[in-house]
mmCIF file of C-alpha atoms and ligand atoms in Angstrom:
data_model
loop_
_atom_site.group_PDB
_atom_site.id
_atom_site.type_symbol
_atom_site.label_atom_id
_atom_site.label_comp_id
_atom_site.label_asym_id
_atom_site.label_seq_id
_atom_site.Cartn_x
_atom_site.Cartn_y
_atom_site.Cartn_z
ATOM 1 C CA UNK A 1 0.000 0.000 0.000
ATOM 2 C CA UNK A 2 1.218 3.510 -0.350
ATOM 3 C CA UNK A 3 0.953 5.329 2.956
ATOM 4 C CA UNK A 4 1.659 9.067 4.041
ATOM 5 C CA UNK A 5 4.363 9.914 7.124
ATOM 6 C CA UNK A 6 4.475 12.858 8.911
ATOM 7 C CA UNK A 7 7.463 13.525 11.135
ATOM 8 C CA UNK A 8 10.953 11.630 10.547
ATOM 9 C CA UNK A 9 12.350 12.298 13.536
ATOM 10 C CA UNK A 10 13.546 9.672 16.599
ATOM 11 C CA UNK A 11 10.495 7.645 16.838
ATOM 12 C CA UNK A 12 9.057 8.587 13.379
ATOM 13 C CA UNK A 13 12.076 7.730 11.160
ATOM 14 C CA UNK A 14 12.061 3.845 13.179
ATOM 15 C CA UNK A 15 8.452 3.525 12.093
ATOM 16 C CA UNK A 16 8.183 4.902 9.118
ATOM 17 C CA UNK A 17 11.345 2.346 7.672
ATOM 18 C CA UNK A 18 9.386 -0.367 9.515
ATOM 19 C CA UNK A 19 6.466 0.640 6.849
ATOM 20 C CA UNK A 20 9.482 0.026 4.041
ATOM 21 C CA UNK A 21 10.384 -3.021 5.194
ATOM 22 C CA UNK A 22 7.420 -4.399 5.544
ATOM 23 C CA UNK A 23 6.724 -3.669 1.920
ATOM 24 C CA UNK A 24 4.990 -0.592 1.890
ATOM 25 C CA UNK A 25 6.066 2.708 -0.046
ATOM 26 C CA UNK A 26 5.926 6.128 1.496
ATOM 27 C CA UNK A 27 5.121 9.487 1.108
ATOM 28 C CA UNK A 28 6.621 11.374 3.690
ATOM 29 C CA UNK A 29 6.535 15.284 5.442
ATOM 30 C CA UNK A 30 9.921 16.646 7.741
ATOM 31 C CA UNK A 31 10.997 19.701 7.885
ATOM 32 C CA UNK A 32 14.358 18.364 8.221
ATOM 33 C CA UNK A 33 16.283 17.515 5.494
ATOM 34 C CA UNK A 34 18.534 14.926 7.405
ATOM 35 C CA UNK A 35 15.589 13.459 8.471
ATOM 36 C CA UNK A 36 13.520 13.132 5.117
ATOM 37 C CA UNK A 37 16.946 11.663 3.099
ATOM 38 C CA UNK A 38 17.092 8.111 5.121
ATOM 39 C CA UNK A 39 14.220 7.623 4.089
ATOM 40 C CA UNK A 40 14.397 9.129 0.277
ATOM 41 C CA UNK A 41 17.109 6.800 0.567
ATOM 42 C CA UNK A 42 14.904 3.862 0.362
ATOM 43 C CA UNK A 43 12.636 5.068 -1.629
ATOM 44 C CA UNK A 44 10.522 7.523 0.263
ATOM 45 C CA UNK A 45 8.826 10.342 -1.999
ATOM 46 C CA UNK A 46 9.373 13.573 -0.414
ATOM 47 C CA UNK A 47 6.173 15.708 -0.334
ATOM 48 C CA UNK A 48 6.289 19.881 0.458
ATOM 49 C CA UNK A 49 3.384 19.649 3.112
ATOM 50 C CA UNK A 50 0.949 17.849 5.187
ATOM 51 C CA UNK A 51 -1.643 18.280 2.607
ATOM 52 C CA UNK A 52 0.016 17.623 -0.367
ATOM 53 C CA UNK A 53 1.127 13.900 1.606
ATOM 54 C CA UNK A 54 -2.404 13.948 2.147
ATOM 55 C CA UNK A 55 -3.233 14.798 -1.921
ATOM 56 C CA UNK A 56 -0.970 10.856 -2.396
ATOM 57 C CA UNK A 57 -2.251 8.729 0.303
ATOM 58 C CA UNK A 58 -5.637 7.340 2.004
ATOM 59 C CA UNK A 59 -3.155 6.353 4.952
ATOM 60 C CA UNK A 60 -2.000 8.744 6.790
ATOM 61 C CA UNK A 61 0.473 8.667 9.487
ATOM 62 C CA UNK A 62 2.170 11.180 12.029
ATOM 63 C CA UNK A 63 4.686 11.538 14.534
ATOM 64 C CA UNK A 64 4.877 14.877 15.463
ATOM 65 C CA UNK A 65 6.740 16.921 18.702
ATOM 66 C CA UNK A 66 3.663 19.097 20.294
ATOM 67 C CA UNK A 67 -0.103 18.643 20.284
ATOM 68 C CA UNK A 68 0.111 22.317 18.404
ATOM 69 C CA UNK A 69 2.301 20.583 15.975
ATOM 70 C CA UNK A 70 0.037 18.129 15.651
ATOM 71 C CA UNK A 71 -3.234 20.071 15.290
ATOM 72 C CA UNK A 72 -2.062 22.088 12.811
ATOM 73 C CA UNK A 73 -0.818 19.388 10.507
ATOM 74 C CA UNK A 74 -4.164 17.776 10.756
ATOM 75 C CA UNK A 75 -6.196 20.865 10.058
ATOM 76 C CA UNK A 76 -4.339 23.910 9.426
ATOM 77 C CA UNK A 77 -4.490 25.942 6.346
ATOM 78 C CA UNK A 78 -2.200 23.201 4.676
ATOM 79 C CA UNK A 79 -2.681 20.513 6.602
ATOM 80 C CA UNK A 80 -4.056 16.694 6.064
ATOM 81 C CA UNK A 81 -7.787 18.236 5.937
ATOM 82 C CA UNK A 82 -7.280 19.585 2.887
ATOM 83 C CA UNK A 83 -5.611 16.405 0.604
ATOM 84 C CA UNK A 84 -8.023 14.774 -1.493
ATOM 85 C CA UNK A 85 -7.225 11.008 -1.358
ATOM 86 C CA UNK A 86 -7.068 11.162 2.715
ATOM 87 C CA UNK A 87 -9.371 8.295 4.469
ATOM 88 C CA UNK A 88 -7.934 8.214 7.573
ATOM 89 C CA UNK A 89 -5.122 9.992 10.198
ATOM 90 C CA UNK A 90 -3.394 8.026 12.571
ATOM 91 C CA UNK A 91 -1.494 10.072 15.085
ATOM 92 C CA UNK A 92 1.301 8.347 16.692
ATOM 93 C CA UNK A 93 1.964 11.537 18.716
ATOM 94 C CA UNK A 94 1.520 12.172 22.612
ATOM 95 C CA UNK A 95 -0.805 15.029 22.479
ATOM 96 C CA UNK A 96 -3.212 14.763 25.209
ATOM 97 C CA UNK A 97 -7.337 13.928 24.432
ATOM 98 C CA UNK A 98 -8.131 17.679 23.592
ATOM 99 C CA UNK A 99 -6.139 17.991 20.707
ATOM 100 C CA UNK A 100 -7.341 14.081 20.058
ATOM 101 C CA UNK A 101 -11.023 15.420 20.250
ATOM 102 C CA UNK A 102 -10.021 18.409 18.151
ATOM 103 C CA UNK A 103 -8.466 16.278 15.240
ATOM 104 C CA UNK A 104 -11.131 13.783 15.645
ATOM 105 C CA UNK A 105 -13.993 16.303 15.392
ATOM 106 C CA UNK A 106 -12.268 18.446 12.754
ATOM 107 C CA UNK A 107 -11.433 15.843 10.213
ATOM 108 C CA UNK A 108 -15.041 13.861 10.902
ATOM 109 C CA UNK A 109 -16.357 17.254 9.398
ATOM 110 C CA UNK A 110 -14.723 16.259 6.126
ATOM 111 C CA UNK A 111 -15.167 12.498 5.978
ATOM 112 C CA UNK A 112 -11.915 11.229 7.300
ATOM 113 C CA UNK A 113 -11.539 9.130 10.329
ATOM 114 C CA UNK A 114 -8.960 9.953 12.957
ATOM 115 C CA UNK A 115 -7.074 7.180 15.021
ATOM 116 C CA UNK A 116 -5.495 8.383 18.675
ATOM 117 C CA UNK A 117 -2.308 6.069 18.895
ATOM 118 C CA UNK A 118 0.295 7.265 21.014
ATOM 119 C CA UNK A 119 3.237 4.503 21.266
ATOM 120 C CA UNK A 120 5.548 3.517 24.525
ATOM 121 C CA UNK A 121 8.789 1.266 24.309
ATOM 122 C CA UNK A 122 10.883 3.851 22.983
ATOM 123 C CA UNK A 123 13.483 4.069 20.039
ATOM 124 C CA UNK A 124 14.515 0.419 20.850
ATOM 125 C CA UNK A 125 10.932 -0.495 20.388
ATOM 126 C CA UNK A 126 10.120 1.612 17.423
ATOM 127 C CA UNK A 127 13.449 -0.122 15.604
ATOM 128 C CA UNK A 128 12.620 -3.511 16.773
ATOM 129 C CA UNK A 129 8.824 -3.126 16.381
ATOM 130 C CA UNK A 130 7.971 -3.714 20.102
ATOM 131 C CA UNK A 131 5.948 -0.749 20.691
ATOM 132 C CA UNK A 132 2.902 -0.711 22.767
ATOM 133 C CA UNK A 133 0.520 0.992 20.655
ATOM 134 C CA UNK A 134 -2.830 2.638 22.338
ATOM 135 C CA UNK A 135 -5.617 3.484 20.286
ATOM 136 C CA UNK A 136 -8.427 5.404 20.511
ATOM 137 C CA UNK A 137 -11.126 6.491 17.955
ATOM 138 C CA UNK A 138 -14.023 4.814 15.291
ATOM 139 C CA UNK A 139 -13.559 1.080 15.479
ATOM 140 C CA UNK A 140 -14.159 0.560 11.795
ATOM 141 C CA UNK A 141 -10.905 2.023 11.248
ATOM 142 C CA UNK A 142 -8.527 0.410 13.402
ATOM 143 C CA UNK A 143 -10.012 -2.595 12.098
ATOM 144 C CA UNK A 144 -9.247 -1.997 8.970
ATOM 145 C CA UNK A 145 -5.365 -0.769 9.165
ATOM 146 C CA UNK A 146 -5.052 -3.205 11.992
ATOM 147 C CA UNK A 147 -2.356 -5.389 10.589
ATOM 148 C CA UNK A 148 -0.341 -2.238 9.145
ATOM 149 C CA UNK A 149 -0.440 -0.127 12.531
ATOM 150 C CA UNK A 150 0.580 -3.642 13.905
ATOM 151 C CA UNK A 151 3.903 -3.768 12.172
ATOM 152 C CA UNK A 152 5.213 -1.248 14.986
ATOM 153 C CA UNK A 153 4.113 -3.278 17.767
ATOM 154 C CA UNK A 154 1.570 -4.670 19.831
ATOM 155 C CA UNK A 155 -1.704 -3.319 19.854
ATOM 156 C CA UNK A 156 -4.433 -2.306 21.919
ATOM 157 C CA UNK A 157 -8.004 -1.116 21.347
ATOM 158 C CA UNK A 158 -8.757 1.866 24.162
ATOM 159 C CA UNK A 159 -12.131 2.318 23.066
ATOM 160 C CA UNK A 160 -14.002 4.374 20.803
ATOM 161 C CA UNK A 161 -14.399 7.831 22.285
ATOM 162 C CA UNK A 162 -11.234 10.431 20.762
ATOM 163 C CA UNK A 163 -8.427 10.835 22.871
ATOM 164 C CA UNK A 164 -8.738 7.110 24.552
ATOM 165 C CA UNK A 165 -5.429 6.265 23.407
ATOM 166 C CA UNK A 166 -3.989 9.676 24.804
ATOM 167 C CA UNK A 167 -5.542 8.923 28.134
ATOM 168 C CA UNK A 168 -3.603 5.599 28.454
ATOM 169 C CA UNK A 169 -0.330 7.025 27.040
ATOM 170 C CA UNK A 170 -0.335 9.676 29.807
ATOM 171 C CA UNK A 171 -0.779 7.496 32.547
ATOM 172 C CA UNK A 172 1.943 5.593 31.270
ATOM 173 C CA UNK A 173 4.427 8.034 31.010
ATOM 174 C CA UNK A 174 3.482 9.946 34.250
ATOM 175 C CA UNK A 175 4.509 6.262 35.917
ATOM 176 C CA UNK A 176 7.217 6.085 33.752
ATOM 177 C CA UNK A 177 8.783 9.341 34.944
ATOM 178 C CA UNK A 178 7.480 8.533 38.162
ATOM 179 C CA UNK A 179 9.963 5.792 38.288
ATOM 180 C CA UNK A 180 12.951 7.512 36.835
ATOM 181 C CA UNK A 181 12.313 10.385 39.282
ATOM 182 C CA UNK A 182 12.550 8.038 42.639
ATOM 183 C CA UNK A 183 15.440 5.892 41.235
ATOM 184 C CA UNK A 184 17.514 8.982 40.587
ATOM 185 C CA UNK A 185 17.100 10.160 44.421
ATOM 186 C CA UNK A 186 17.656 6.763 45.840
ATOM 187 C CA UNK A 187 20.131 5.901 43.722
ATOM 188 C CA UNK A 188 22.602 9.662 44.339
ATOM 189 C CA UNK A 189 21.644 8.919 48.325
ATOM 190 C CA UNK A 190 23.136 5.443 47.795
ATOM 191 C CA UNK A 191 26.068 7.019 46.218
ATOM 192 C CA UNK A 192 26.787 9.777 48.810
ATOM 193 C CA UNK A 193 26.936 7.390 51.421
ATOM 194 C CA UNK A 194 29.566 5.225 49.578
ATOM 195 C CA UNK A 195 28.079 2.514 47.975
ATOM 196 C CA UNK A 196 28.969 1.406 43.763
ATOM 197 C CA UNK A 197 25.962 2.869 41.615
ATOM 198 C CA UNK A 198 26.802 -0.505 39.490
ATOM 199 C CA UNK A 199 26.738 -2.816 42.183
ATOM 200 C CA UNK A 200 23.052 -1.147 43.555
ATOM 201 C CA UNK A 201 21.363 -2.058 40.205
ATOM 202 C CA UNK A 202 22.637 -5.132 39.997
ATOM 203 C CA UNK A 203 20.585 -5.636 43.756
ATOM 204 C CA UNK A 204 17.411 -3.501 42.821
ATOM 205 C CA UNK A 205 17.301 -5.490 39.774
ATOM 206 C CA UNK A 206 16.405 -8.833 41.649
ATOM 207 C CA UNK A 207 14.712 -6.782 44.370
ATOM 208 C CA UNK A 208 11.205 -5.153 45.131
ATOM 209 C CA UNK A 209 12.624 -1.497 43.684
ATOM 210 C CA UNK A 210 13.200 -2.940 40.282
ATOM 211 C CA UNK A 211 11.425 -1.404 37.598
ATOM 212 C CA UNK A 212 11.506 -0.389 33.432
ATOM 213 C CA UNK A 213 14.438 2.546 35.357
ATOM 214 C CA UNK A 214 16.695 0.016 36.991
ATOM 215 C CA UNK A 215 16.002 -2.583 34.180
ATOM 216 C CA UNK A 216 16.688 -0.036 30.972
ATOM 217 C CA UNK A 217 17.295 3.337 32.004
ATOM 218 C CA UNK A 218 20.271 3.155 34.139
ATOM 219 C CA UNK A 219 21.946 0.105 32.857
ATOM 220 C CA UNK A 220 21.594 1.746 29.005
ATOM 221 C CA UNK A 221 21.974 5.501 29.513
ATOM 222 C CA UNK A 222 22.764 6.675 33.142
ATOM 223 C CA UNK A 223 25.383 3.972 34.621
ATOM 224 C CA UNK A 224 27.430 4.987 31.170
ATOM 225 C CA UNK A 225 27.195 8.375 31.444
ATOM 226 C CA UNK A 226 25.999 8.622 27.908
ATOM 227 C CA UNK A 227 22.544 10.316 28.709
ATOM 228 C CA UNK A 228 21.195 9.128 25.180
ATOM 229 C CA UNK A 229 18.337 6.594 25.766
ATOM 230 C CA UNK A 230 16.282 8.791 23.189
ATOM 231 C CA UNK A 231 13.475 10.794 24.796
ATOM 232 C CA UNK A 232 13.524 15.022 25.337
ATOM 233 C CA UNK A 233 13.554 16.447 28.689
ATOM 234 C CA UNK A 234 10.971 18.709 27.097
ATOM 235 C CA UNK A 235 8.586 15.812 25.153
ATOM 236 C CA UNK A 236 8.760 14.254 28.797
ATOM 237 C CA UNK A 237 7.581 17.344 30.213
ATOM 238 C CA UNK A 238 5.309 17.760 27.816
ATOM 239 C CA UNK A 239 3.603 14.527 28.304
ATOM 240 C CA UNK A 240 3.509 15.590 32.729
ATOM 241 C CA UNK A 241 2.576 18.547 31.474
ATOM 242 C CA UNK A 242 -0.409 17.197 29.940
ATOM 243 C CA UNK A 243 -1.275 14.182 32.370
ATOM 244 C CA UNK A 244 -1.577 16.668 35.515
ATOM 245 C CA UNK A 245 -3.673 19.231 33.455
ATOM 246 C CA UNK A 246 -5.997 16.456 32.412
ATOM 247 C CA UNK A 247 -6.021 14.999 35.950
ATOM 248 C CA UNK A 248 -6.831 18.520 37.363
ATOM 249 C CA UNK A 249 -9.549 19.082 35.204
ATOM 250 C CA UNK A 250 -11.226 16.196 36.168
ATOM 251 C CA UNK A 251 -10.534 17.102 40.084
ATOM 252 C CA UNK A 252 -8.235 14.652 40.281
ATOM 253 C CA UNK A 253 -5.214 15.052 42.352
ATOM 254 C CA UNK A 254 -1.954 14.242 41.396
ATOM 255 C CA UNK A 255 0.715 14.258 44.679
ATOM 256 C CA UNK A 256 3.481 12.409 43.237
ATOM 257 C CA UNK A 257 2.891 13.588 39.823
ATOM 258 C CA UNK A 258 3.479 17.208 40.972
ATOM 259 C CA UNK A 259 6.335 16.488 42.347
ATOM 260 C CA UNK A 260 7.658 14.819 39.301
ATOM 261 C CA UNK A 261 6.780 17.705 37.228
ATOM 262 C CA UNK A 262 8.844 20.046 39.163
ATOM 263 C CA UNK A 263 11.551 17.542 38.979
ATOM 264 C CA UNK A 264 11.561 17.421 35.277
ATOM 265 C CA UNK A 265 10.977 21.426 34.955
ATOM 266 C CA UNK A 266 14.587 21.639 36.983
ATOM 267 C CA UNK A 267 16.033 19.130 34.950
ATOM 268 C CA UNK A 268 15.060 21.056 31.456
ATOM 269 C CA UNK A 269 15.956 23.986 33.251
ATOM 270 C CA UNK A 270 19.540 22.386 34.333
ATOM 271 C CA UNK A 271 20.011 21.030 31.026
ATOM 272 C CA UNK A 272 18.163 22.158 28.342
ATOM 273 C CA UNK A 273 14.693 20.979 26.035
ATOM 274 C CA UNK A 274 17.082 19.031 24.284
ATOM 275 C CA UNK A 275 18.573 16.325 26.909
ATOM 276 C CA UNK A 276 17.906 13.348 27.722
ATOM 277 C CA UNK A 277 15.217 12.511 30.223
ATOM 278 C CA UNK A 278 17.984 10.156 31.808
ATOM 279 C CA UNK A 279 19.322 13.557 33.207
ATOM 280 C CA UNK A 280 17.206 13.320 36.044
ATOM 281 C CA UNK A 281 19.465 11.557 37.236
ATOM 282 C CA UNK A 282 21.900 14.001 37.173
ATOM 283 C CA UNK A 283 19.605 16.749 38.699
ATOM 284 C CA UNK A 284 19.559 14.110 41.427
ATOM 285 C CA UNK A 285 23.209 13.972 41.982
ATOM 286 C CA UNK A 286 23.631 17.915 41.874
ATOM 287 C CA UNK A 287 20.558 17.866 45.249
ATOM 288 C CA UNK A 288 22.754 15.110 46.768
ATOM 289 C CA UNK A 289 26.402 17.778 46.402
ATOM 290 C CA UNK A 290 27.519 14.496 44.313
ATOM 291 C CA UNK A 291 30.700 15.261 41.622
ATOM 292 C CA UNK A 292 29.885 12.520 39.272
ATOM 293 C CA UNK A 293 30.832 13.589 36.052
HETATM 294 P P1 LIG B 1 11.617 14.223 17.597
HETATM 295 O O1 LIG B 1 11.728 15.619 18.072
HETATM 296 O O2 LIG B 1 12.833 13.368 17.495
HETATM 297 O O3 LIG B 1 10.891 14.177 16.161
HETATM 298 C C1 LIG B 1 9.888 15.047 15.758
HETATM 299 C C2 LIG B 1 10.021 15.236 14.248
HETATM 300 O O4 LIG B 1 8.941 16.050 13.813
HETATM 301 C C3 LIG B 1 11.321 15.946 13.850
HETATM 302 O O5 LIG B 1 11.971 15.238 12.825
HETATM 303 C C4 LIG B 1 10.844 17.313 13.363
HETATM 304 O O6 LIG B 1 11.655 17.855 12.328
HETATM 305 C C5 LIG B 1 9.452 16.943 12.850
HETATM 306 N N1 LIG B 1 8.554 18.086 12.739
HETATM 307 C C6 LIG B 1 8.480 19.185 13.525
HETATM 308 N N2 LIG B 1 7.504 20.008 13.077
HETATM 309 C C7 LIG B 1 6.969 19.396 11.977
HETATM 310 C C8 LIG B 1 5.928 19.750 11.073
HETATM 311 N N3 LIG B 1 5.237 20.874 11.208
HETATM 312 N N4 LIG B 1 5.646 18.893 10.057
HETATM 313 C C9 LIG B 1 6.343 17.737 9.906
HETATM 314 N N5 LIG B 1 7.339 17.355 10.735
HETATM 315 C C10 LIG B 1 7.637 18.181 11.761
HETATM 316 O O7 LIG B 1 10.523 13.549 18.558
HETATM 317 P P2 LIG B 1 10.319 11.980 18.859
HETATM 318 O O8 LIG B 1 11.137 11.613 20.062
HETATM 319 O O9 LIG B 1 10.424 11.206 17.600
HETATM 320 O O10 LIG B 1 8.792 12.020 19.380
HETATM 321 C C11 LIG B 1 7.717 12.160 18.469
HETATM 322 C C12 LIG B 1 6.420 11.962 19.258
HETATM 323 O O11 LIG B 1 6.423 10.640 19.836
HETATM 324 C C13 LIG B 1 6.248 12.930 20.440
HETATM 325 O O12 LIG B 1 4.905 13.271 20.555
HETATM 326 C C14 LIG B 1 6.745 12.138 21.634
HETATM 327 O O13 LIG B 1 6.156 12.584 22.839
HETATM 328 C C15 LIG B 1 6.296 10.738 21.250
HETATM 329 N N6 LIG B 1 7.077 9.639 21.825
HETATM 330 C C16 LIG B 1 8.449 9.675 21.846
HETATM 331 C C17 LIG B 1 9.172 8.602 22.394
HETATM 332 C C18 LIG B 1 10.678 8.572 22.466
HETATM 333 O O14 LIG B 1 11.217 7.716 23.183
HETATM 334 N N7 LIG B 1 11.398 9.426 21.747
HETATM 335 C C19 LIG B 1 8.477 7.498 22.913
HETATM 336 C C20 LIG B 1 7.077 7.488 22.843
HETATM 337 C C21 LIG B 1 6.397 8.560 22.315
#
């Protein structure tokens, strides 16, 4: 089939040469050159805009940085909502359900069908194909582009009403950071009293305070010192960002996930949009007066 991507970037690129391999051809939207030419490299037709990928394909996929990003590639003055072969948007994004429900409600307005299906596992997972994939949105559709979303991971069906997909993806990553945010403290105490950061994840990681952070995180990004495990300080934030303001709106409070908000906002502060999440650890080690770099 010939499918439309949107977005080449970490997570996008992985995907969208998943498509290729799986037999598919492209026609795909970055403003980045670097990012468009791995994938004009096998075979990927460039296109200038959202709509004009759109004007080529039924299909339509994006993986896109903000929910603003995202809304106005599905219905800004050249977005998706103008192409004229479009069927149906699949946003791989984390946006949140608003922009969901916008997307959903805009494009319904013109006949096409929008999926909510924000993915978790990472780069690893979008290059191996081991994403957890949450969707939300008409039925019909995910039915029928079942087995191509599938060729990023593992799938699961949210429910019908926009955004259902978001809902799940934010709870995930709020326990996600959650768990980054904890191991980073314990961890720099462990390591101000003396004891080998190696030698603790090696014991957490047959103990009760393993988790995806002792198991990946550290072991891949933080014990290294590399900081490169894939995700932005500032997408994380984003994606707190969005999980307390939904929580809030529905009077739901959110202790913890405050906490891990501010914890993230000091670690984009410390480090910039651009870092690694991982470098909470290191915002850790600077509250715990530890020299570890
Ligand atoms: P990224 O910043 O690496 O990639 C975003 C890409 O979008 C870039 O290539 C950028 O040039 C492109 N882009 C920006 N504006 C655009 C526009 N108007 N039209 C077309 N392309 C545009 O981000 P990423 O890490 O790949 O994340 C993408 C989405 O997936 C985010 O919503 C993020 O929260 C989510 N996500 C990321 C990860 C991860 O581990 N990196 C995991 C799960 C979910």
């Amino acid at each position: 089939m010939h499918i439309g991507f949107i977005g080449l970037g970490r997570m996008g690129g992985l995907m969208a040469g998943r498509l290729i391999d799986a037999g598919h051809t492209l026609t795909v939207m970055d403003p980045s050159d670097a990012a468009v030419k791995t994938l004009a490299d096998r075979g990927a037709v460039r296109a200038a805009s959202a709509k004009a990928v759109a004007d080529e394909c039924e299909l339509v996929f994006a993986s896109l940085p903000s929910p603003q990003v995202v809304q106005d590639t599905a219905l800004g003055s050249s977005g998706v909502i103008h192409g004229s072969k479009i069927k149906t948007f699949v946003d791989l994004s984390t946006t949140g359900t608003k922009v969901s429900v916008a997307v959903h409600d805009g494009l319904k307005a013109k006949g096409v069908a929008a999926l909510d299906a924000p993915v978790s596992g990472g780069v690893k997972g979008a290059r191996e194909g081991t994403l957890a994939i949450m969707v939300g949105g008409p039925k019909a559709s995910f039915d029928q582009y079942e087995s191509i979303i599938a060729v990023f991971g593992k799938l699961f069906f949210m429910g019908e009403a926009p955004g259902a997909g978001q809902t799940m993806k934010l709870v995930n990553n709020l326990i996600s950071c959650a768990t980054i945010a904890v191991t980073a403290e314990g961890m720099a105490m462990g390591a101000r009293a003396g004891l080998d950061p190696k030698l603790m994840i090696d014991v957490l990681n047959v103990s009760t305070g393993a988790s995806s952070a002792t198991r990946d995180k550290w072991p891949r990004s933080v014990l290294p010192r590399t900081f490169d495990y894939g995700f932005a300080t500032a997408l994380a934030f984003k994606d707190l960002r969005l999980c307390l303001e939904e929580a809030e709106a529905m009077g739901v409070p959110m202790v913890v996930g405050s906490s891990v908000r501010q914890f993230m906002s000091i670690t984009k502060q410390l480090y910039g949009p651009d870092s690694d999440f991982t470098c909470m650890a290191k915002t850790a080690e600077v509250l715990a007066a530890i020299d570890a770099d």
